[in-house]
Amino acid sequence: MTNTRAAALTRSPGGSQRATLLELFFDLVFVAALALTSLDFARDVSWVGAIRALIPLTAIWWVWQITTLVTDFYDPSRLPIQAIVAGTMLGSILLTATLPEAFGKHGVIFAFTYVAIHLGRGAVLVTIQRGLAQIRAARFMIWFAVSATPWILGAFTRDFTQRAELWGLASTIDYVIGGFRYPTPWLGRVPLMQYDQAGRHLGERYQQFMILALGDLILIPTLTFGQTRFTAARTGAFLAAFAATALLWQIYVYRAGLRIQTVIDRNPGRVVRWAPYTQVVMAAGIVALGSGFELVIGRPTGAIPTGWIGVLFGGPALFLIGRITFEYQMFRRVSRSRLGWLIVLIAVTPGAARLSPLLAVVVLGLVLLGIAITDTLRGRADPHASDAGAAGP
């Protein structure tokens, strides 16, 4: 009876692989998480501020990533899985609320919540499953127990450097072990076959998350613009930010529906194994750019500080690096045009330091427009091309 009940929790291979309403509801938490991270980073656009934003962002992303794996392997219409997702959602809300003070007074709450989400999920799955499914859950739980030690130790130190080092170590363990498919003594690694089964569902989920992340570039400027006095310069900055956001969306999704699904169908496991790492790089770039938009709309004229240049141009550069890398992993080819535009973006960055914040965003928009136009021209020249520059997210 127990084995039958456990087997019933597993997704049917022949069933629908589309994201459920529960999963989309779960995603709403991360709208707030990304926005808070951008706003917090905008208050301190320095290397220290970058660390304060990046490490919690990696934790937030890994919660989303592992929960998405759970809803891929298990049937989210089953009550136990719905309870796990609901519990994770509640924990993610608390985790999000602690983000602004994760390196301050809320560090203990942040670390314990992150650890509790992963260990709690693992304990439930190990308890209700049997056989291979139980072993799979045990692998994840064991390694999250290992990374829990530096997460907790870091929470109890008040020294910023020590906390950053311990939490950086903990996050590295989570990401590296995930990349090696959770190798565990006596239990082995997660079979490649399970990653192959996950491709179609997770390919859609990654696209959904990135669209959600791009929504941060609409939310932050809108909130900032609405809370300030409308002037011609601020209105221009708001419009320039919107144009840049629309171009990033175009760069991400251009022809994605046609080509990426072909790649997923041919080698779905490749998406699952590499997408978590490339997508978090793109998300980090979006968060940084969101911080830049918040600053520029608040003060669009005058001299532009060095930190502002870093987030305005460094954010899109990170986004393109993640995008180009993902394209290579999917199609085994490098998009030379996007690589060229990345070099252009880096090259114009020093000159942008002489411009006003508003004009710097305009220059950024022109570079992104160049990428979008190049994509369109390449697609028209070879509509059947399967290279990464013309397709895939």
CSV table of C-alpha atoms in Angstrom, one decimal:
chain,number,residue,atom,x,y,z
A,1,MET,CA,0.0,0.0,0.0
A,2,THR,CA,2.8,2.4,0.9
A,3,ASN,CA,4.7,1.7,-2.3
A,4,THR,CA,1.6,2.2,-4.3
A,5,ARG,CA,0.9,5.5,-2.6
A,6,ALA,CA,4.5,6.7,-3.1
A,7,ALA,CA,4.4,5.7,-6.8
A,8,ALA,CA,1.2,7.7,-7.2
A,9,LEU,CA,3.0,10.9,-6.3
A,10,THR,CA,5.4,10.6,-9.2
A,11,ARG,CA,4.5,12.5,-12.4
A,12,SER,CA,3.3,10.2,-15.2
A,13,PRO,CA,5.8,10.4,-18.1
A,14,GLY,CA,2.8,10.5,-20.5
A,15,GLY,CA,1.0,13.2,-18.6
A,16,SER,CA,0.9,17.0,-19.1
A,17,GLN,CA,4.3,18.7,-18.7
A,18,ARG,CA,2.9,22.2,-18.6
A,19,ALA,CA,3.3,24.3,-15.5
A,20,THR,CA,0.4,24.2,-13.1
A,21,LEU,CA,-1.4,27.2,-11.5
A,22,LEU,CA,0.1,26.2,-8.2
A,23,GLU,CA,3.6,26.6,-9.7
A,24,LEU,CA,2.7,30.0,-11.2
A,25,PHE,CA,1.3,31.1,-7.8
A,26,PHE,CA,4.5,30.0,-6.2
A,27,ASP,CA,6.5,32.2,-8.6
A,28,LEU,CA,4.8,35.3,-7.2
A,29,VAL,CA,7.0,35.3,-4.2
A,30,PHE,CA,10.0,35.8,-6.3
A,31,VAL,CA,8.7,39.0,-7.8
A,32,ALA,CA,9.0,40.5,-4.4
A,33,ALA,CA,12.4,38.8,-3.8
A,34,LEU,CA,14.0,40.2,-7.0
A,35,ALA,CA,12.5,43.7,-6.4
A,36,LEU,CA,13.8,43.9,-2.8
A,37,THR,CA,17.2,42.7,-3.9
A,38,SER,CA,17.4,45.4,-6.6
A,39,LEU,CA,16.2,48.1,-4.2
A,40,ASP,CA,18.7,47.0,-1.5
A,41,PHE,CA,21.6,47.0,-3.9
A,42,ALA,CA,20.6,50.5,-5.1
A,43,ARG,CA,21.3,51.8,-1.6
A,44,ASP,CA,25.0,50.6,-1.8
A,45,VAL,CA,26.3,50.1,-5.4
A,46,SER,CA,29.7,49.0,-4.3
A,47,TRP,CA,31.6,45.7,-4.1
A,48,VAL,CA,30.3,45.2,-0.5
A,49,GLY,CA,26.7,46.0,-1.7
A,50,ALA,CA,27.2,43.5,-4.6
A,51,ILE,CA,28.1,40.7,-2.1
A,52,ARG,CA,25.2,41.6,0.1
A,53,ALA,CA,22.9,41.3,-2.9
A,54,LEU,CA,24.5,38.3,-4.7
A,55,ILE,CA,24.7,35.7,-1.9
A,56,PRO,CA,21.1,36.0,-0.8
A,57,LEU,CA,20.1,36.0,-4.5
A,58,THR,CA,21.8,32.7,-5.0
A,59,ALA,CA,19.9,31.3,-2.1
A,60,ILE,CA,16.6,32.5,-3.4
A,61,TRP,CA,17.3,31.1,-6.8
A,62,TRP,CA,18.2,27.7,-5.4
A,63,VAL,CA,15.0,27.5,-3.5
A,64,TRP,CA,13.1,28.1,-6.7
A,65,GLN,CA,15.3,25.7,-8.7
A,66,ILE,CA,14.9,22.8,-6.3
A,67,THR,CA,11.2,23.4,-5.8
A,68,THR,CA,10.8,23.3,-9.6
A,69,LEU,CA,12.6,20.0,-9.7
A,70,VAL,CA,10.2,18.6,-7.1
A,71,THR,CA,7.2,19.7,-9.1
A,72,ASP,CA,8.7,18.1,-12.2
A,73,PHE,CA,9.5,14.7,-10.7
A,74,TYR,CA,6.3,14.6,-8.5
A,75,ASP,CA,2.8,15.3,-9.5
A,76,PRO,CA,1.8,18.8,-8.2
A,77,SER,CA,-1.9,17.8,-8.2
A,78,ARG,CA,-1.3,15.4,-5.3
A,79,LEU,CA,-2.0,16.8,-1.8
A,80,PRO,CA,1.4,15.9,-0.3
A,81,ILE,CA,3.3,17.7,-3.0
A,82,GLN,CA,0.9,20.7,-2.8
A,83,ALA,CA,1.6,20.9,0.9
A,84,ILE,CA,5.4,20.8,0.2
A,85,VAL,CA,5.0,23.7,-2.3
A,86,ALA,CA,2.8,25.7,0.1
A,87,GLY,CA,5.3,25.2,2.9
A,88,THR,CA,8.1,26.2,0.7
A,89,MET,CA,6.2,29.3,-0.5
A,90,LEU,CA,5.6,30.4,3.1
A,91,GLY,CA,9.3,29.9,3.9
A,92,SER,CA,10.2,31.8,0.8
A,93,ILE,CA,8.1,34.7,1.9
A,94,LEU,CA,9.9,34.8,5.2
A,95,LEU,CA,13.2,34.5,3.4
A,96,THR,CA,12.3,37.4,1.1
A,97,ALA,CA,11.3,39.6,4.1
A,98,THR,CA,14.7,39.1,5.6
A,99,LEU,CA,16.7,40.0,2.4
A,100,PRO,CA,17.4,43.7,3.2
A,101,GLU,CA,18.9,42.7,6.6
A,102,ALA,CA,20.3,39.3,5.7
A,103,PHE,CA,23.8,40.6,6.5
A,104,GLY,CA,22.5,42.5,9.5
A,105,LYS,CA,20.0,41.8,12.2
A,106,HIS,CA,18.0,39.2,10.3
A,107,GLY,CA,20.9,36.9,9.4
A,108,VAL,CA,19.9,34.2,11.7
A,109,ILE,CA,16.3,34.1,10.5
A,110,PHE,CA,17.5,34.2,6.9
A,111,ALA,CA,19.9,31.2,7.3
A,112,PHE,CA,17.6,29.1,9.4
A,113,THR,CA,14.7,29.7,7.0
A,114,TYR,CA,16.8,28.7,4.0
A,115,VAL,CA,18.1,25.5,5.8
A,116,ALA,CA,14.6,24.6,7.1
A,117,ILE,CA,13.1,24.9,3.6
A,118,HIS,CA,15.5,22.3,2.1
A,119,LEU,CA,15.7,20.0,5.1
A,120,GLY,CA,12.0,20.1,5.7
A,121,ARG,CA,11.2,19.3,2.1
A,122,GLY,CA,13.7,16.4,2.2
A,123,ALA,CA,12.4,15.0,5.5
A,124,VAL,CA,8.8,14.9,4.1
A,125,LEU,CA,9.8,13.3,0.8
A,126,VAL,CA,12.1,10.7,2.5
A,127,THR,CA,9.3,9.8,4.8
A,128,ILE,CA,6.5,9.4,2.3
A,129,GLN,CA,8.5,7.7,-0.5
A,130,ARG,CA,10.0,4.3,-1.0
A,131,GLY,CA,12.5,2.7,-3.3
A,132,LEU,CA,14.3,4.8,-5.9
A,133,ALA,CA,12.2,7.9,-5.2
A,134,GLN,CA,13.2,7.8,-1.5
A,135,ILE,CA,16.9,7.4,-2.4
A,136,ARG,CA,16.6,10.4,-4.8
A,137,ALA,CA,15.2,12.5,-2.0
A,138,ALA,CA,17.8,11.3,0.5
A,139,ARG,CA,20.6,12.4,-1.8
A,140,PHE,CA,19.3,15.9,-1.8
A,141,MET,CA,18.6,16.0,1.9
A,142,ILE,CA,22.1,14.7,2.9
A,143,TRP,CA,23.9,17.4,0.9
A,144,PHE,CA,21.6,20.2,2.1
A,145,ALA,CA,22.5,19.0,5.6
A,146,VAL,CA,26.2,19.4,4.7
A,147,SER,CA,25.7,22.9,3.4
A,148,ALA,CA,23.6,23.8,6.4
A,149,THR,CA,26.7,24.0,8.6
A,150,PRO,CA,28.3,27.0,7.0
A,151,TRP,CA,24.9,28.6,6.5
A,152,ILE,CA,24.2,28.4,10.3
A,153,LEU,CA,27.8,29.3,11.3
A,154,GLY,CA,27.7,32.3,9.1
A,155,ALA,CA,24.5,33.5,10.7
A,156,PHE,CA,26.1,33.6,14.1
A,157,THR,CA,29.0,35.7,13.2
A,158,ARG,CA,28.6,39.5,13.1
A,159,ASP,CA,31.7,40.1,11.0
A,160,PHE,CA,30.7,40.9,7.5
A,161,THR,CA,33.7,39.2,5.9
A,162,GLN,CA,33.4,36.0,7.9
A,163,ARG,CA,29.7,35.8,7.2
A,164,ALA,CA,30.3,36.4,3.5
A,165,GLU,CA,33.0,33.7,3.4
A,166,LEU,CA,30.9,31.1,5.2
A,167,TRP,CA,27.7,31.8,3.2
A,168,GLY,CA,29.7,31.9,0.0
A,169,LEU,CA,31.1,28.4,0.9
A,170,ALA,CA,27.6,27.1,1.7
A,171,SER,CA,26.2,28.4,-1.6
A,172,THR,CA,29.1,27.0,-3.5
A,173,ILE,CA,28.4,23.6,-2.0
A,174,ASP,CA,24.8,23.7,-3.0
A,175,TYR,CA,25.6,24.7,-6.6
A,176,VAL,CA,28.6,22.5,-7.2
A,177,ILE,CA,27.0,19.4,-5.8
A,178,GLY,CA,23.9,20.1,-7.8
A,179,GLY,CA,26.1,20.2,-10.9
A,180,PHE,CA,27.6,16.8,-10.1
A,181,ARG,CA,24.1,15.4,-9.6
A,182,TYR,CA,24.3,15.0,-5.8
A,183,PRO,CA,26.9,12.2,-5.5
A,184,THR,CA,26.4,10.5,-2.2
A,185,PRO,CA,28.3,7.6,-0.6
A,186,TRP,CA,26.4,4.3,-1.0
A,187,LEU,CA,23.6,6.0,-2.8
A,188,GLY,CA,25.3,7.2,-6.0
A,189,ARG,CA,24.3,10.1,-8.1
A,190,VAL,CA,20.9,11.1,-9.6
A,191,PRO,CA,20.6,9.1,-12.8
A,192,LEU,CA,20.9,11.1,-16.0
A,193,MET,CA,17.6,9.5,-17.1
A,194,GLN,CA,15.7,11.5,-14.5
A,195,TYR,CA,17.2,14.8,-15.9
A,196,ASP,CA,16.2,13.7,-19.4
A,197,GLN,CA,12.6,13.2,-18.2
A,198,ALA,CA,12.6,16.7,-16.7
A,199,GLY,CA,13.6,18.7,-19.8
A,200,ARG,CA,10.3,19.7,-21.3
A,201,HIS,CA,8.7,20.9,-18.1
A,202,LEU,CA,11.8,22.7,-16.8
A,203,GLY,CA,12.5,24.4,-20.1
A,204,GLU,CA,9.1,26.1,-19.8
A,205,ARG,CA,9.7,26.9,-16.1
A,206,TYR,CA,13.0,28.6,-16.8
A,207,GLN,CA,11.4,30.8,-19.5
A,208,GLN,CA,8.6,31.7,-17.1
A,209,PHE,CA,11.1,32.7,-14.4
A,210,MET,CA,13.1,34.9,-16.7
A,211,ILE,CA,10.0,36.7,-17.9
A,212,LEU,CA,9.2,37.2,-14.2
A,213,ALA,CA,12.7,38.5,-13.6
A,214,LEU,CA,12.4,40.9,-16.5
A,215,GLY,CA,9.2,42.2,-14.8
A,216,ASP,CA,11.5,43.5,-12.1
A,217,LEU,CA,12.7,46.0,-14.7
A,218,ILE,CA,9.2,47.3,-15.1
A,219,LEU,CA,8.2,47.2,-11.4
A,220,ILE,CA,11.3,49.1,-10.0
A,221,PRO,CA,11.2,52.0,-12.5
A,222,THR,CA,7.4,52.3,-12.2
A,223,LEU,CA,7.5,52.4,-8.4
A,224,THR,CA,10.4,54.9,-8.4
A,225,PHE,CA,8.8,57.1,-11.1
A,226,GLY,CA,5.5,57.2,-9.3
A,227,GLN,CA,7.0,58.3,-6.0
A,228,THR,CA,9.0,61.2,-7.5
A,229,ARG,CA,8.0,64.6,-9.0
A,230,PHE,CA,7.4,64.2,-12.8
A,231,THR,CA,10.0,66.2,-14.8
A,232,ALA,CA,11.1,66.0,-18.4
A,233,ALA,CA,14.4,64.3,-17.4
A,234,ARG,CA,12.7,61.8,-15.1
A,235,THR,CA,10.1,61.0,-17.8
A,236,GLY,CA,12.9,60.5,-20.3
A,237,ALA,CA,14.7,58.2,-18.0
A,238,PHE,CA,11.6,56.2,-17.3
A,239,LEU,CA,10.9,55.8,-21.1
A,240,ALA,CA,14.5,54.9,-21.8
A,241,ALA,CA,14.4,52.3,-19.0
A,242,PHE,CA,11.2,50.8,-20.5
A,243,ALA,CA,12.8,50.7,-24.0
A,244,ALA,CA,15.8,48.9,-22.6
A,245,THR,CA,13.6,46.4,-20.8
A,246,ALA,CA,11.6,45.7,-23.9
A,247,LEU,CA,14.8,45.1,-25.9
A,248,LEU,CA,16.2,42.7,-23.2
A,249,TRP,CA,12.9,40.8,-23.5
A,250,GLN,CA,13.3,40.6,-27.2
A,251,ILE,CA,16.9,39.4,-26.9
A,252,TYR,CA,15.9,36.7,-24.5
A,253,VAL,CA,12.8,35.3,-26.1
A,254,TYR,CA,13.5,35.9,-29.8
A,255,ARG,CA,12.3,32.7,-31.7
A,256,ALA,CA,12.6,30.8,-28.4
A,257,GLY,CA,9.3,29.0,-28.9
A,258,LEU,CA,10.4,27.5,-32.2
A,259,ARG,CA,14.0,26.4,-31.6
A,260,ILE,CA,14.5,25.8,-27.9
A,261,GLN,CA,11.8,23.1,-27.7
A,262,THR,CA,13.5,21.3,-30.6
A,263,VAL,CA,16.7,21.2,-28.5
A,264,ILE,CA,14.8,20.1,-25.4
A,265,ASP,CA,13.1,17.3,-27.3
A,266,ARG,CA,16.4,16.1,-28.7
A,267,ASN,CA,18.5,16.3,-25.5
A,268,PRO,CA,16.3,17.4,-22.6
A,269,GLY,CA,18.8,16.6,-19.9
A,270,ARG,CA,21.2,19.3,-21.2
A,271,VAL,CA,18.7,22.0,-20.3
A,272,VAL,CA,18.2,20.7,-16.8
A,273,ARG,CA,21.9,20.3,-16.0
A,274,TRP,CA,23.1,23.7,-17.3
A,275,ALA,CA,20.2,26.1,-17.2
A,276,PRO,CA,20.3,26.7,-13.4
A,277,TYR,CA,23.7,28.2,-13.7
A,278,THR,CA,23.3,30.3,-16.8
A,279,GLN,CA,19.8,31.5,-15.7
A,280,VAL,CA,21.1,32.8,-12.3
A,281,VAL,CA,23.8,34.8,-14.1
A,282,MET,CA,21.1,36.4,-16.3
A,283,ALA,CA,18.9,37.0,-13.2
A,284,ALA,CA,21.8,38.7,-11.4
A,285,GLY,CA,22.3,41.0,-14.4
A,286,ILE,CA,18.7,41.9,-14.4
A,287,VAL,CA,18.8,42.7,-10.6
A,288,ALA,CA,21.8,44.9,-11.1
A,289,LEU,CA,20.2,46.8,-14.0
A,290,GLY,CA,17.0,47.2,-11.9
A,291,SER,CA,19.2,48.9,-9.3
A,292,GLY,CA,20.6,51.2,-11.9
A,293,PHE,CA,17.2,52.2,-13.2
A,294,GLU,CA,16.0,53.0,-9.7
A,295,LEU,CA,19.0,55.3,-9.3
A,296,VAL,CA,18.8,57.0,-12.7
A,297,ILE,CA,15.0,57.8,-12.5
A,298,GLY,CA,15.6,59.2,-9.0
A,299,ARG,CA,18.4,61.5,-10.3
A,300,PRO,CA,18.6,61.6,-14.1
A,301,THR,CA,20.9,64.6,-14.5
A,302,GLY,CA,24.3,65.7,-13.2
A,303,ALA,CA,27.5,63.6,-12.9
A,304,ILE,CA,27.1,59.9,-12.8
A,305,PRO,CA,28.9,58.0,-10.0
A,306,THR,CA,31.2,55.1,-10.9
A,307,GLY,CA,28.9,52.6,-9.1
A,308,TRP,CA,26.0,53.6,-11.3
A,309,ILE,CA,28.0,52.9,-14.4
A,310,GLY,CA,28.8,49.5,-13.0
A,311,VAL,CA,25.2,48.4,-12.5
A,312,LEU,CA,23.9,50.1,-15.7
A,313,PHE,CA,26.4,48.4,-18.0
A,314,GLY,CA,27.7,45.5,-15.9
A,315,GLY,CA,24.1,44.2,-15.4
A,316,PRO,CA,23.4,43.8,-19.1
A,317,ALA,CA,26.9,42.4,-19.6
A,318,LEU,CA,26.2,39.7,-17.1
A,319,PHE,CA,22.9,39.1,-18.8
A,320,LEU,CA,24.6,38.7,-22.2
A,321,ILE,CA,27.3,36.4,-20.7
A,322,GLY,CA,24.6,34.1,-19.3
A,323,ARG,CA,22.7,34.2,-22.5
A,324,ILE,CA,25.7,33.4,-24.7
A,325,THR,CA,26.8,30.6,-22.4
A,326,PHE,CA,23.3,29.1,-22.4
A,327,GLU,CA,23.2,29.3,-26.2
A,328,TYR,CA,26.5,27.4,-26.4
A,329,GLN,CA,25.3,24.7,-24.0
A,330,MET,CA,22.1,24.3,-26.0
A,331,PHE,CA,23.4,24.5,-29.6
A,332,ARG,CA,27.2,23.9,-29.2
A,333,ARG,CA,27.8,27.1,-31.1
A,334,VAL,CA,28.8,30.6,-30.0
A,335,SER,CA,26.7,33.5,-31.2
A,336,ARG,CA,29.5,35.7,-32.7
A,337,SER,CA,27.2,38.7,-33.2
A,338,ARG,CA,26.1,38.7,-29.5
A,339,LEU,CA,29.7,38.2,-28.4
A,340,GLY,CA,30.7,41.2,-30.6
A,341,TRP,CA,28.0,43.3,-29.1
A,342,LEU,CA,29.1,42.3,-25.6
A,343,ILE,CA,32.6,43.6,-26.5
A,344,VAL,CA,30.9,46.8,-27.7
A,345,LEU,CA,29.0,47.2,-24.5
A,346,ILE,CA,32.2,46.8,-22.4
A,347,ALA,CA,34.0,49.2,-24.7
A,348,VAL,CA,31.5,52.1,-24.4
A,349,THR,CA,31.3,51.8,-20.6
A,350,PRO,CA,34.3,54.1,-19.8
A,351,GLY,CA,32.9,56.8,-22.1
A,352,ALA,CA,29.5,56.6,-20.5
A,353,ALA,CA,31.1,57.9,-17.3
A,354,ARG,CA,31.3,61.3,-18.9
A,355,LEU,CA,27.5,61.4,-19.6
A,356,SER,CA,24.5,62.2,-17.5
A,357,PRO,CA,22.7,59.2,-16.0
A,358,LEU,CA,19.8,59.7,-18.6
A,359,LEU,CA,22.2,59.7,-21.5
A,360,ALA,CA,24.0,56.6,-20.2
A,361,VAL,CA,20.7,54.7,-20.3
A,362,VAL,CA,20.1,56.0,-23.8
A,363,VAL,CA,23.5,54.6,-24.9
A,364,LEU,CA,22.8,51.3,-23.2
A,365,GLY,CA,19.5,51.2,-25.1
A,366,LEU,CA,21.2,51.8,-28.4
A,367,VAL,CA,23.6,48.9,-27.8
A,368,LEU,CA,20.6,46.6,-26.9
A,369,LEU,CA,18.8,47.9,-30.0
A,370,GLY,CA,21.8,46.9,-32.1
A,371,ILE,CA,21.7,43.3,-30.7
A,372,ALA,CA,17.9,43.0,-31.4
A,373,ILE,CA,18.4,44.3,-35.0
A,374,THR,CA,21.2,41.9,-35.6
A,375,ASP,CA,19.1,39.0,-34.4
A,376,THR,CA,16.3,40.0,-36.7
A,377,LEU,CA,18.6,40.4,-39.7
A,378,ARG,CA,20.2,37.0,-39.1
A,379,GLY,CA,16.8,35.4,-38.7
A,380,ARG,CA,15.7,36.8,-42.0
A,381,ALA,CA,18.9,35.8,-43.8
A,382,ASP,CA,18.6,32.2,-42.6
A,383,PRO,CA,15.1,31.4,-41.2
A,384,HIS,CA,16.0,27.8,-40.7
A,385,ALA,CA,19.1,28.3,-38.8
A,386,SER,CA,19.5,26.4,-35.6
A,387,ASP,CA,22.3,28.4,-34.2
A,388,ALA,CA,22.0,30.0,-30.8
A,389,GLY,CA,22.1,33.6,-32.0
A,390,ALA,CA,18.8,33.1,-33.9
A,391,ALA,CA,16.9,31.1,-31.4
A,392,GLY,CA,16.4,29.8,-27.9
A,393,PRO,CA,16.2,31.7,-24.6
